[in-house]
Amino acid sequence: QVQLVESGGGVVQPGGSLRLSCTVSGFTFSNYGMHWVRQAPGKGLEWVAFIPYDEVSKYYADSVKGRFTIYRDNSKNTLYVQMNSLRAEDTAVYYCARKLDGYNHFDYWGQGTLVTVSS
Amino acid sequence: EIVLTQSPATLSLSPGERATLSCRASQGIATFLAWYQQKPGQAPRLLIYDASNRATDIPARFSGSGSGTDFTLSISSLEPEDFAVYYCQQRSKWPLTFGGGTKVEMK
């Protein structure tokens, strides 16, 4: 069955960096676009970034543009997001999600990993 | 960016009742709208995509309708497991955006 497992979350100081990973199984990773979506504590969902299967065009939310980089390693079935210059407002549970084939909706999600930006 | 406004913020209903949730877009988005359900401590689950298409394994009591700027998610007869928060999401333009959510709580 389809599984997505995030890792790499933790506590980081403002201005610091963190890299999140999302390892997938149960489908052909190289055929699918992938997203990162986050949720601040007690708040709603916020889309963060997208990478297509072929990495041709990546998209970012304005709130993270220039600070976050999404990339993938198809040989390892793994999606990443490199987060630099972290701010308190980046504190959230970060989910990776698979792009529904043909539509920019999210059909499978990981369980999430918590990132806390605090001094 | 396209703003999605969900109403009501909270819906208090009893099991067996019908739930009607609304999502309004700040500009026309054709039928490029999805609905998700999220329970506490869990990841969201895709219910409906492109306004009216049920996702895999979603029960028939969930249905979606609408186009342009006004969309509705209906749950025909609430089951105990349906009490959760529901979000809409548009894919018409980047950045992808979500509505603020509607909590369906037990009366």
CSV table of N, CA and C in Angstrom, one decimal, chain A residues 35 37-39 43-50 57 59-62 95 100 102-112, chain B residues 1 31-34 36 38 41-46 48-51 53 56 87 89-91 94-100:
chain,number,residue,atom,x,y,z
A,35,HIS,N,4.3,17.3,-3.0
A,35,HIS,CA,4.1,18.5,-2.3
A,35,HIS,C,4.5,18.5,-0.9
A,37,VAL,N,3.1,20.4,2.6
A,37,VAL,CA,2.0,21.2,3.2
A,37,VAL,C,2.3,21.3,4.7
A,38,ARG,N,2.0,22.4,5.3
A,38,ARG,CA,2.3,22.6,6.7
A,38,ARG,C,1.0,23.0,7.4
A,39,GLN,N,1.1,22.8,8.8
A,39,GLN,CA,0.0,23.2,9.6
A,39,GLN,C,0.5,23.7,10.9
A,43,LYS,N,-3.9,25.6,13.8
A,43,LYS,CA,-4.3,26.4,12.7
A,43,LYS,C,-4.7,25.5,11.5
A,44,GLY,N,-5.0,26.1,10.4
A,44,GLY,CA,-5.4,25.4,9.2
A,44,GLY,C,-4.2,25.0,8.3
A,45,LEU,N,-4.5,24.5,7.2
A,45,LEU,CA,-3.5,23.9,6.3
A,45,LEU,C,-2.9,25.0,5.4
A,46,GLU,N,-1.6,25.0,5.1
A,46,GLU,CA,-0.9,25.9,4.2
A,46,GLU,C,0.0,25.1,3.2
A,47,TRP,N,-0.3,25.3,2.0
A,47,TRP,CA,0.6,24.6,1.0
A,47,TRP,C,1.9,25.4,1.0
A,48,VAL,N,3.0,24.6,0.8
A,48,VAL,CA,4.4,25.1,0.9
A,48,VAL,C,5.1,25.1,-0.4
A,49,ALA,N,5.2,23.9,-1.0
A,49,ALA,CA,6.0,23.8,-2.2
A,49,ALA,C,5.6,22.5,-3.0
A,50,PHE,N,5.9,22.6,-4.3
A,50,PHE,CA,5.6,21.5,-5.2
A,50,PHE,C,6.8,21.2,-6.1
A,57,SER,N,9.6,22.3,-13.3
A,57,SER,CA,9.1,23.6,-12.7
A,57,SER,C,8.7,23.3,-11.3
A,59,TYR,N,7.4,25.1,-7.6
A,59,TYR,CA,6.6,26.2,-7.1
A,59,TYR,C,6.7,26.3,-5.6
A,60,TYR,N,6.6,27.5,-5.1
A,60,TYR,CA,6.7,27.8,-3.7
A,60,TYR,C,5.7,28.8,-3.2
A,61,ALA,N,5.2,28.7,-2.0
A,61,ALA,CA,4.4,29.7,-1.4
A,61,ALA,C,5.3,31.0,-1.2
A,62,ASP,N,4.7,32.1,-1.3
A,62,ASP,CA,5.5,33.4,-1.1
A,62,ASP,C,6.2,33.4,0.3
A,95,TYR,N,3.8,18.1,6.4
A,95,TYR,CA,3.3,16.9,5.7
A,95,TYR,C,3.9,16.9,4.3
A,100,LEU,N,-2.3,14.1,-6.8
A,100,LEU,CA,-3.2,13.2,-7.5
A,100,LEU,C,-2.9,13.2,-9.0
A,102,GLY,N,-2.8,13.9,-12.5
A,102,GLY,CA,-3.6,14.7,-13.4
A,102,GLY,C,-4.2,15.9,-12.7
A,103,TYR,N,-4.1,16.0,-11.4
A,103,TYR,CA,-4.8,17.1,-10.7
A,103,TYR,C,-3.8,17.6,-9.6
A,104,ASN,N,-3.8,18.9,-9.3
A,104,ASN,CA,-3.0,19.4,-8.2
A,104,ASN,C,-3.8,19.4,-6.9
A,105,HIS,N,-4.3,18.2,-6.6
A,105,HIS,CA,-4.9,17.9,-5.3
A,105,HIS,C,-4.0,16.8,-4.7
A,106,PHE,N,-4.2,16.5,-3.4
A,106,PHE,CA,-3.3,15.7,-2.6
A,106,PHE,C,-4.0,14.4,-2.2
A,107,ASP,N,-3.6,13.2,-2.8
A,107,ASP,CA,-4.3,12.0,-2.6
A,107,ASP,C,-3.8,11.1,-1.5
A,108,TYR,N,-2.5,11.2,-1.2
A,108,TYR,CA,-1.9,10.5,-0.1
A,108,TYR,C,-1.0,11.4,0.7
A,109,TRP,N,-1.1,11.3,2.1
A,109,TRP,CA,-0.3,12.1,2.9
A,109,TRP,C,0.5,11.3,3.9
A,110,GLY,N,1.7,11.9,4.3
A,110,GLY,CA,2.4,11.3,5.4
A,110,GLY,C,1.8,11.6,6.8
A,111,GLN,N,2.4,11.2,7.8
A,111,GLN,CA,1.8,11.4,9.2
A,111,GLN,C,2.3,12.8,9.7
A,112,GLY,N,3.3,13.4,9.1
A,112,GLY,CA,3.7,14.7,9.5
A,112,GLY,C,4.9,14.6,10.4
B,1,GLU,N,-3.5,36.1,-4.7
B,1,GLU,CA,-3.8,34.7,-4.6
B,1,GLU,C,-5.3,34.5,-4.4
B,31,THR,N,-14.1,24.1,-11.8
B,31,THR,CA,-14.4,23.1,-10.9
B,31,THR,C,-13.2,22.6,-10.2
B,32,PHE,N,-12.1,23.4,-10.1
B,32,PHE,CA,-10.8,23.0,-9.6
B,32,PHE,C,-10.7,23.0,-8.1
B,33,LEU,N,-11.6,22.3,-7.4
B,33,LEU,CA,-11.7,22.4,-6.0
B,33,LEU,C,-11.8,21.0,-5.4
B,34,ALA,N,-11.1,20.8,-4.3
B,34,ALA,CA,-11.1,19.5,-3.5
B,34,ALA,C,-11.6,19.8,-2.1
B,36,TYR,N,-11.2,18.0,1.9
B,36,TYR,CA,-10.4,17.0,2.8
B,36,TYR,C,-11.1,17.0,4.1
B,38,GLN,N,-10.1,16.1,8.2
B,38,GLN,CA,-9.0,15.9,9.1
B,38,GLN,C,-9.5,15.7,10.5
B,41,GLY,N,-5.0,14.9,15.4
B,41,GLY,CA,-3.8,14.1,15.4
B,41,GLY,C,-3.5,13.3,14.1
B,42,GLN,N,-4.3,13.5,13.1
B,42,GLN,CA,-4.2,12.8,11.9
B,42,GLN,C,-3.9,13.7,10.7
B,43,ALA,N,-3.4,13.1,9.6
B,43,ALA,CA,-3.2,13.8,8.4
B,43,ALA,C,-4.5,14.0,7.7
B,44,PRO,N,-4.7,15.0,6.9
B,44,PRO,CA,-5.9,15.2,6.1
B,44,PRO,C,-6.1,14.0,5.2
B,45,ARG,N,-7.4,13.8,4.8
B,45,ARG,CA,-7.7,12.7,3.9
B,45,ARG,C,-8.5,13.3,2.7
B,46,LEU,N,-8.2,13.0,1.5
B,46,LEU,CA,-8.9,13.5,0.3
B,46,LEU,C,-10.3,12.8,0.2
B,48,ILE,N,-13.1,14.6,-1.9
B,48,ILE,CA,-13.7,15.0,-3.2
B,48,ILE,C,-12.6,15.7,-4.0
B,49,TYR,N,-12.4,15.5,-5.3
B,49,TYR,CA,-11.6,16.3,-6.1
B,49,TYR,C,-12.3,16.8,-7.3
B,50,ASP,N,-11.8,17.9,-7.8
B,50,ASP,CA,-12.5,18.6,-8.9
B,50,ASP,C,-14.0,18.7,-8.7
B,51,ALA,N,-14.3,19.2,-7.5
B,51,ALA,CA,-15.7,19.6,-7.1
B,51,ALA,C,-16.6,18.5,-6.8
B,53,ASN,N,-16.0,14.7,-7.7
B,53,ASN,CA,-15.5,13.4,-7.9
B,53,ASN,C,-15.0,12.8,-6.5
B,56,THR,N,-10.9,7.6,-3.9
B,56,THR,CA,-10.9,6.2,-3.7
B,56,THR,C,-11.4,5.9,-2.3
B,87,TYR,N,-11.7,20.8,5.0
B,87,TYR,CA,-11.0,21.9,4.3
B,87,TYR,C,-11.3,21.8,2.8
B,89,GLN,N,-9.8,23.2,-1.0
B,89,GLN,CA,-8.5,23.5,-1.6
B,89,GLN,C,-8.7,23.7,-3.1
B,90,GLN,N,-8.1,24.8,-3.6
B,90,GLN,CA,-8.2,25.1,-5.0
B,90,GLN,C,-6.9,24.8,-5.8
B,91,ARG,N,-7.0,24.4,-7.0
B,91,ARG,CA,-5.8,24.1,-7.8
B,91,ARG,C,-5.9,24.9,-9.1
B,94,TRP,N,-1.6,29.0,-9.0
B,94,TRP,CA,-0.5,29.1,-8.0
B,94,TRP,C,-0.6,30.4,-7.3
B,95,PRO,N,-0.4,30.4,-6.0
B,95,PRO,CA,-0.2,29.3,-5.1
B,95,PRO,C,-1.4,28.5,-4.8
B,96,LEU,N,-1.3,27.2,-4.6
B,96,LEU,CA,-2.5,26.5,-4.1
B,96,LEU,C,-2.9,27.0,-2.8
B,97,THR,N,-4.2,27.1,-2.5
B,97,THR,CA,-4.7,27.6,-1.3
B,97,THR,C,-5.8,26.8,-0.7
B,98,PHE,N,-5.9,26.8,0.6
B,98,PHE,CA,-6.9,26.1,1.4
B,98,PHE,C,-7.9,27.1,2.0
B,99,GLY,N,-9.1,26.7,2.3
B,99,GLY,CA,-10.0,27.4,3.1
B,99,GLY,C,-9.6,27.3,4.6
B,100,GLY,N,-10.2,28.1,5.4
B,100,GLY,CA,-9.9,28.1,6.8
B,100,GLY,C,-10.5,26.9,7.6
